[in-house]
Amino acid sequence: MPGTPDCVLLKHGEVYLKGGNRHMFTHRLLDNLRHALDDMDGPTWVRTSRNVTVIGGDVPLDALTARARQVIGFNAVEPAARVPSTEEEITAAVLDALGTARAERPGISFAVRVKRRDKSFPMTGTEFARVLGARAQEAHDGLPVNLSRPDVRVSVEIDRDVSYVSWRRLPGLSGLPVGSSGRALALLSGGYDSPVAAHRAMRRGLRCDYVHFTGAPYTNPASLYKAYALARELNRYQPGGRMYVVALGKAQKQLALAGADRLQVVAQRRLMVRTASALARRARAEALVTGDSLGQVASQTVANMAAVDEAATLPVLRPLLGWEKQEIIDEARTLGTAEISVLPDEDCCQLLAPPRVTTRAPMRELRTVERRLEIDELVEELLSGVQVLRPGRDVTEGAEGAEAVPSV
């Protein structure tokens, strides 16, 4: 049938605004798209023109559409029919599309929008839209037109040899192509916040690896399994990031024995960002990403976050700083990470946590505790035991000085 969708139009989002270096962002966007299509069950193809990309292949269109919606950088995803660029073929496709829409939703109103990329087409976009609207009303019993808020908007894009007709417009993830802003290392726990923060960082163009701190040997591996599952889910939105695993339990006990007391949680966070900063430099990352939300817990006050930042040697990015908890949970549900985050585990942050956590950790007291531990040596000890996983694949590797570990 002439109006049956057989390809998907992808509309470029923020990349369109990048001016003279737009080609660099577009190149990254298309590389990410091709990577996302690599493991589909059948051959696929990608065609590009100014500010729009078309994909198709010998795979179900629904699967192709779903996969395209996971690629960060496209602001709209439209299943479309390809037809020859003639008035007759385009008209037939529009009528067929409206017939399908009307069968699914009786009583709809419609509008037709035409974009004429091929200026040799005999009518302007506005003129052809009027012709198509009139033909549609004639063929479909006076189907009502609503140009401002139609129930169905049929889009026609005319190129020289082929034109595209679509009537479903699905939202994409928008943002900047992953990798266009560099690399970051995301601190990934098993909760709601950190995976949402990592995904938000990806949408600003950062390619993320992950570091997960466990309470081993004093906690069970449940948090590791959760973090691995979360990283695997996040890797659907970018070329696969690595996950570094750091056993923090003994160091946490040392902090407690050194008299951290009410400073324990903030001191742990400082140790985490020190270790993550060193690890990030080995991984050629330029920033850390955390799931902190201002005031959500006692360790996330302005004063305590400043104390944590002082221990980092790279910028600490907090994409969720102004988000409320329910907003974060809702976003996690959209991403598909909420069902994992809600599973029970033994969070390392709760290990040896005092009954009360200070909301304003004094730097002088924190440094005193760290001097008792010879903090730089402790960081090196943690780094020597780092394990590296590749979520979503069956292979793993060891970090510098660490043995390879079995897949989780």
Coordinates of C-alpha atoms in Angstrom, one line a residue:
M1 CA 0.0 0.0 0.0
P2 CA 1.4 3.4 -0.9
G3 CA 1.0 4.9 2.6
T4 CA 2.4 2.0 4.6
P5 CA 5.4 3.1 6.6
D6 CA 8.6 1.4 5.6
C7 CA 11.3 3.6 7.0
V8 CA 11.8 6.0 9.9
L9 CA 12.6 9.8 9.7
L10 CA 14.9 11.1 12.5
K11 CA 14.8 14.9 13.0
H12 CA 18.0 16.4 14.3
G13 CA 17.6 18.3 17.6
E14 CA 20.1 20.6 19.2
V15 CA 22.8 19.7 16.6
Y16 CA 20.9 21.9 14.2
L17 CA 22.0 25.0 16.2
K18 CA 25.7 24.3 16.2
G19 CA 26.7 26.6 13.3
G20 CA 30.1 26.2 11.8
N21 CA 31.1 23.0 13.7
R22 CA 27.7 21.3 13.2
H23 CA 29.4 18.7 11.0
M24 CA 31.4 17.4 14.0
F25 CA 28.2 16.9 16.0
T26 CA 26.4 15.4 13.1
H27 CA 29.2 12.9 12.5
R28 CA 29.1 11.8 16.1
L29 CA 25.3 11.5 16.0
L30 CA 25.4 9.3 13.0
D31 CA 28.2 7.1 14.4
N32 CA 26.1 6.6 17.6
L33 CA 23.1 5.7 15.4
R34 CA 25.0 3.1 13.4
H35 CA 26.4 1.6 16.6
A36 CA 22.8 1.4 18.0
L37 CA 21.6 -0.4 14.8
D38 CA 24.6 -2.9 14.7
D39 CA 23.0 -5.7 16.6
M40 CA 19.5 -5.6 15.1
D41 CA 18.1 -8.9 13.7
G42 CA 18.6 -8.0 10.1
P43 CA 20.5 -5.6 7.8
T44 CA 19.7 -1.9 8.2
W45 CA 20.6 1.2 6.2
V46 CA 21.1 4.9 7.0
R47 CA 20.7 7.9 4.7
T48 CA 21.3 11.5 5.6
S49 CA 20.4 14.9 4.3
R50 CA 20.3 18.3 5.9
N51 CA 18.9 18.1 9.4
V52 CA 17.1 14.8 8.8
T53 CA 18.3 11.2 8.8
V54 CA 16.3 8.3 7.3
I55 CA 16.8 4.7 8.4
G56 CA 15.3 1.4 7.2
G57 CA 16.1 -2.2 6.7
D58 CA 14.9 -5.8 6.8
V59 CA 13.8 -5.5 10.4
P60 CA 10.3 -4.9 12.0
L61 CA 9.5 -1.2 11.8
D62 CA 8.4 -1.1 15.5
A63 CA 11.8 -2.4 16.5
L64 CA 13.6 0.0 14.3
T65 CA 11.6 2.9 15.7
A66 CA 12.1 1.8 19.3
R67 CA 15.9 1.6 18.8
A68 CA 16.0 5.0 17.1
R69 CA 14.3 6.5 20.1
Q70 CA 17.2 5.4 22.3
V71 CA 19.7 7.4 20.4
I72 CA 20.4 10.7 22.1
G73 CA 20.4 13.7 19.7
F74 CA 17.2 13.3 17.7
N75 CA 14.2 15.3 18.8
A76 CA 11.5 13.5 16.8
V77 CA 11.1 10.0 15.4
E78 CA 8.6 9.5 12.6
P79 CA 7.7 6.2 10.9
A80 CA 7.2 7.1 7.2
A81 CA 6.3 5.8 3.8
R82 CA 8.7 6.3 0.9
V83 CA 7.1 7.2 -2.4
P84 CA 8.3 8.6 -5.7
S85 CA 8.3 12.4 -5.8
T86 CA 5.2 12.8 -8.0
E87 CA 2.0 14.5 -7.2
E88 CA 0.0 11.3 -7.8
E89 CA 2.1 9.0 -5.6
I90 CA 2.4 11.5 -2.7
T91 CA -1.4 12.2 -2.8
A92 CA -2.1 8.4 -2.7
A93 CA 0.2 8.0 0.3
V94 CA -1.5 10.9 2.1
L95 CA -5.0 9.6 1.5
D96 CA -3.9 6.1 2.6
A97 CA -2.3 7.5 5.8
L98 CA -5.4 9.4 6.7
G99 CA -7.6 6.3 6.0
T100 CA -5.5 4.4 8.5
A101 CA -5.6 7.1 11.1
R102 CA -9.4 7.5 10.7
A103 CA -9.9 3.8 11.1
E104 CA -8.0 3.8 14.3
R105 CA -9.5 7.0 15.7
P106 CA -12.9 7.9 14.1
G107 CA -13.9 11.6 14.2
I108 CA -10.4 13.0 14.0
S109 CA -9.4 16.4 12.5
F110 CA -6.3 16.7 10.4
A111 CA -3.8 19.0 8.8
V112 CA -1.2 18.5 6.1
R113 CA 2.3 20.1 6.3
V114 CA 4.6 20.0 3.2
K115 CA 8.3 20.7 3.2
R116 CA 9.7 21.0 -0.3
R117 CA 13.4 20.3 -0.3
D118 CA 13.4 19.8 -4.0
K119 CA 12.6 23.3 -5.4
S120 CA 12.0 21.8 -8.9
F121 CA 8.7 20.3 -7.6
P122 CA 6.0 22.2 -9.6
M123 CA 4.1 23.6 -6.5
T124 CA 5.3 25.3 -3.4
G125 CA 4.8 23.6 -0.1
T126 CA 1.9 25.8 0.9
E127 CA 0.2 25.3 -2.5
F128 CA 0.6 21.5 -2.4
A129 CA -0.6 21.3 1.2
R130 CA -3.9 23.0 0.1
V131 CA -4.3 20.6 -2.8
L132 CA -3.7 17.6 -0.5
G133 CA -6.1 18.9 2.1
A134 CA -8.8 19.3 -0.4
R135 CA -8.2 15.9 -1.9
A136 CA -8.3 14.4 1.6
Q137 CA -11.6 16.0 2.4
E138 CA -13.1 14.8 -0.9
A139 CA -11.9 11.2 -0.4
H140 CA -12.8 11.0 3.3
D141 CA -16.3 12.5 3.5
G142 CA -15.4 16.0 4.5
L143 CA -12.9 15.1 7.2
P144 CA -12.5 18.3 9.3
V145 CA -9.4 20.4 8.9
N146 CA -7.8 21.9 12.0
L147 CA -4.6 23.8 11.2
S148 CA -3.8 24.9 14.7
R149 CA -4.4 21.8 16.8
P150 CA -5.1 18.8 14.5
D151 CA -5.7 15.3 15.9
V152 CA -3.5 14.0 13.1
R153 CA -0.8 16.0 11.3
V154 CA 0.3 14.4 8.0
S155 CA 3.8 15.5 7.1
V156 CA 5.2 15.4 3.6
E157 CA 8.9 15.9 2.8
I158 CA 9.7 16.2 -0.8
D159 CA 13.2 15.3 -2.1
R160 CA 14.3 15.0 -5.7
D161 CA 13.8 11.3 -6.2
V162 CA 11.8 10.1 -3.2
S163 CA 9.4 11.7 -0.8
Y164 CA 8.3 10.8 2.7
V165 CA 4.8 10.8 4.2
S166 CA 4.3 10.3 7.9
W167 CA 1.5 10.8 10.4
R168 CA 2.9 9.7 13.7
R169 CA 5.5 11.9 15.4
L170 CA 7.2 10.3 18.5
P171 CA 9.4 12.3 20.8
G172 CA 13.1 11.5 20.7
L173 CA 15.7 12.0 23.5
S174 CA 17.0 15.3 22.1
G175 CA 20.2 16.6 23.6
L176 CA 23.7 16.5 22.3
P177 CA 25.2 13.3 20.7
V178 CA 26.9 11.1 23.3
G179 CA 30.6 11.7 23.2
S180 CA 30.5 15.2 21.7
S181 CA 31.2 16.8 25.1
G182 CA 33.9 14.3 26.2
R183 CA 34.0 11.6 28.8
A184 CA 32.9 11.4 32.4
L185 CA 33.0 8.8 35.2
A186 CA 29.6 8.4 36.9
L187 CA 29.4 7.3 40.5
L188 CA 26.7 4.6 40.3
S189 CA 24.9 3.3 43.3
G190 CA 21.9 1.0 43.3
G191 CA 19.4 3.7 43.9
Y192 CA 17.2 5.9 41.8
D193 CA 19.3 9.0 41.6
S194 CA 22.7 8.0 40.1
P195 CA 21.5 6.3 36.9
V196 CA 19.2 9.2 36.2
A197 CA 22.1 11.6 36.7
A198 CA 24.3 9.5 34.4
H199 CA 21.6 9.5 31.7
R200 CA 21.2 13.3 32.0
A201 CA 24.9 13.7 31.6
M202 CA 24.8 11.6 28.4
R203 CA 22.1 13.9 27.1
R204 CA 24.5 16.7 27.4
G205 CA 27.0 14.8 25.2
L206 CA 29.1 13.1 27.9
R207 CA 30.1 9.5 27.3
C208 CA 29.9 7.8 30.7
D209 CA 31.9 5.0 32.3
Y210 CA 30.7 4.0 35.8
V211 CA 32.3 3.4 39.2
H212 CA 30.5 1.4 41.9
F213 CA 31.6 1.3 45.5
T214 CA 30.7 -1.8 47.4
G215 CA 30.9 -2.5 51.1
A216 CA 32.8 -5.7 50.5
P217 CA 33.9 -7.7 52.4
Y218 CA 31.3 -6.7 54.9
T219 CA 28.3 -6.6 52.6
N220 CA 26.8 -9.1 50.2
P221 CA 27.2 -8.7 46.4
A222 CA 23.5 -7.6 45.9
S223 CA 24.5 -3.9 45.2
L224 CA 27.0 -5.0 42.6
Y225 CA 24.4 -7.0 40.8
K226 CA 22.1 -4.0 40.8
A227 CA 24.7 -1.6 39.6
Y228 CA 25.7 -4.0 36.8
A229 CA 22.1 -4.2 35.7
L230 CA 21.7 -0.4 35.9
A231 CA 24.8 0.1 33.8
R232 CA 23.7 -2.4 31.3
E233 CA 20.4 -0.5 31.0
L234 CA 22.2 2.8 30.6
N235 CA 24.4 1.4 27.9
R236 CA 21.4 1.1 25.7
Y237 CA 21.7 4.9 25.3
Q238 CA 25.4 5.0 24.4
P239 CA 28.3 2.9 23.1
G240 CA 29.0 0.6 26.0
G241 CA 30.6 2.1 29.0
R242 CA 32.8 0.2 31.4
M243 CA 32.0 -0.3 35.1
Y244 CA 34.7 -0.1 37.7
V245 CA 34.1 -1.9 41.0
V246 CA 35.8 -0.7 44.2
A247 CA 35.6 -2.6 47.4
L248 CA 35.3 0.1 50.0
G249 CA 34.4 -1.8 53.2
K250 CA 37.8 -2.1 54.8
A251 CA 38.5 1.6 54.2
Q252 CA 35.1 2.5 55.7
K253 CA 36.0 0.6 58.8
Q254 CA 39.4 2.4 58.9
L255 CA 37.5 5.8 58.8
A256 CA 35.3 4.7 61.7
L257 CA 38.3 3.6 63.8
A258 CA 40.1 6.9 63.0
G259 CA 37.2 8.7 64.8
A260 CA 35.1 9.9 61.9
D261 CA 31.9 9.5 63.9
R262 CA 29.3 12.0 62.7
L263 CA 31.7 12.9 59.8
Q264 CA 31.7 9.3 58.6
V265 CA 29.3 9.7 55.6
V266 CA 31.0 12.9 54.3
A267 CA 34.4 11.4 54.9
Q268 CA 33.4 8.3 52.9
R269 CA 32.1 10.6 50.1
R270 CA 35.4 12.4 50.0
L271 CA 37.3 9.1 49.8
M272 CA 35.0 8.1 47.0
V273 CA 35.6 11.2 44.9
R274 CA 39.4 11.0 45.6
T275 CA 39.4 7.5 44.3
A276 CA 37.1 8.2 41.4
S277 CA 39.2 11.2 40.4
A278 CA 42.3 9.1 40.1
L279 CA 40.4 6.3 38.3
A280 CA 38.8 8.8 35.9
R281 CA 42.2 10.1 34.9
R282 CA 43.3 6.6 34.0
A283 CA 40.1 6.2 32.0
R284 CA 40.7 9.6 30.3
A285 CA 37.5 11.0 31.8
E286 CA 37.3 14.8 32.4
A287 CA 34.7 15.0 35.1
L288 CA 32.8 13.0 37.7
V289 CA 29.0 12.7 37.7
T290 CA 26.9 12.1 40.9
G291 CA 23.2 11.8 41.7
D292 CA 23.2 14.4 44.4
S293 CA 20.1 16.5 44.9
L294 CA 20.4 19.5 47.1
G295 CA 19.0 18.9 50.6
Q296 CA 17.7 15.4 49.8
V297 CA 19.7 13.9 52.6
A298 CA 22.0 15.3 55.3
S299 CA 25.2 14.7 53.3
Q300 CA 23.8 16.7 50.3
T301 CA 23.8 20.2 51.9
V302 CA 25.7 23.0 50.2
A303 CA 28.4 22.8 52.9
N304 CA 28.8 19.1 52.7
M305 CA 28.9 19.0 48.9
A306 CA 31.6 21.7 49.0
A307 CA 33.6 19.6 51.4
V308 CA 33.3 16.6 49.1
D309 CA 34.3 18.7 46.0
E310 CA 37.4 19.9 47.8
A311 CA 38.7 16.3 47.8
A312 CA 38.1 15.9 44.1
T313 CA 40.7 16.7 41.5
L314 CA 38.2 16.8 38.6
P315 CA 34.9 18.8 38.3
V316 CA 32.0 17.1 40.0
L317 CA 28.8 17.5 38.0
R318 CA 25.4 17.1 39.6
P319 CA 22.7 17.0 36.9
L320 CA 19.9 16.5 39.5
L321 CA 20.9 19.3 41.9
G322 CA 17.5 21.0 41.7
W323 CA 15.3 17.9 41.1
E324 CA 12.7 16.7 43.6
K325 CA 12.7 13.0 44.6
Q326 CA 9.4 12.3 42.8
E327 CA 10.8 13.8 39.6
I328 CA 13.8 11.6 39.8
I329 CA 11.7 8.5 40.3
D330 CA 9.4 9.4 37.4
E331 CA 12.4 9.8 35.2
A332 CA 13.8 6.4 36.3
R333 CA 10.6 4.8 35.4
T334 CA 10.8 6.3 31.9
L335 CA 14.4 5.1 31.5
G336 CA 13.6 1.6 32.7
T337 CA 15.9 1.7 35.7
A338 CA 13.3 2.1 38.4
E339 CA 12.4 -1.6 38.6
I340 CA 16.1 -2.4 39.2
S341 CA 16.7 0.4 41.7
V342 CA 13.8 -0.8 43.9
L343 CA 15.3 -4.2 44.5
P344 CA 16.8 -4.8 48.0
D345 CA 20.5 -4.6 48.5
E346 CA 23.2 -3.7 51.1
D347 CA 24.2 -0.1 50.2
C348 CA 27.8 0.6 51.2
C349 CA 26.8 4.2 52.2
Q350 CA 24.8 2.7 55.1
L351 CA 27.8 0.6 56.3
L352 CA 29.0 2.0 59.7
A353 CA 26.9 5.1 59.2
P354 CA 26.4 7.0 62.5
P355 CA 22.9 7.6 63.9
R356 CA 23.2 11.3 63.1
V357 CA 25.1 12.8 60.1
T358 CA 26.4 16.4 60.3
T359 CA 24.9 18.8 57.8
R360 CA 28.1 21.0 57.9
A361 CA 31.2 18.9 58.2
P362 CA 34.2 21.1 59.3
M363 CA 37.1 20.8 56.9
R364 CA 39.7 20.9 59.7
E365 CA 38.1 17.9 61.4
L366 CA 37.8 16.0 58.1
R367 CA 41.5 16.6 57.3
T368 CA 42.5 15.4 60.8
V369 CA 40.7 12.1 60.3
E370 CA 42.3 11.7 56.8
R371 CA 45.8 12.4 58.2
R372 CA 45.4 9.6 60.7
L373 CA 44.7 7.2 57.7
E374 CA 47.4 8.4 55.3
I375 CA 44.7 9.0 52.8
D376 CA 46.8 8.9 49.6
E377 CA 48.1 5.5 50.4
L378 CA 44.6 4.3 51.1
V379 CA 43.5 5.6 47.7
E380 CA 46.3 3.7 46.0
E381 CA 45.3 0.6 47.9
L382 CA 41.7 0.9 46.7
L383 CA 42.9 1.5 43.1
S384 CA 45.1 -1.6 43.2
G385 CA 42.0 -3.8 43.7
V386 CA 39.7 -2.2 41.1
Q387 CA 37.8 -4.6 38.9
V388 CA 36.4 -3.7 35.5
L389 CA 33.3 -5.1 33.9
R390 CA 31.7 -4.4 30.5
P391 CA 27.9 -4.4 31.2
G392 CA 26.0 -5.9 28.4
R393 CA 28.8 -8.1 27.2
D394 CA 30.2 -11.5 28.3
V395 CA 33.8 -10.4 28.6
T396 CA 35.4 -8.6 31.5
E397 CA 38.9 -7.3 32.1
G398 CA 41.1 -6.3 35.0
A399 CA 42.0 -2.7 35.8
E400 CA 45.7 -1.8 36.2
G401 CA 47.0 -4.2 38.8
A402 CA 43.7 -6.1 39.1
E403 CA 42.8 -9.6 38.0
A404 CA 40.0 -10.2 35.5
V405 CA 36.7 -11.2 37.2
P406 CA 33.9 -13.4 35.9
S407 CA 30.9 -11.8 34.3
V408 CA 28.1 -10.8 36.7

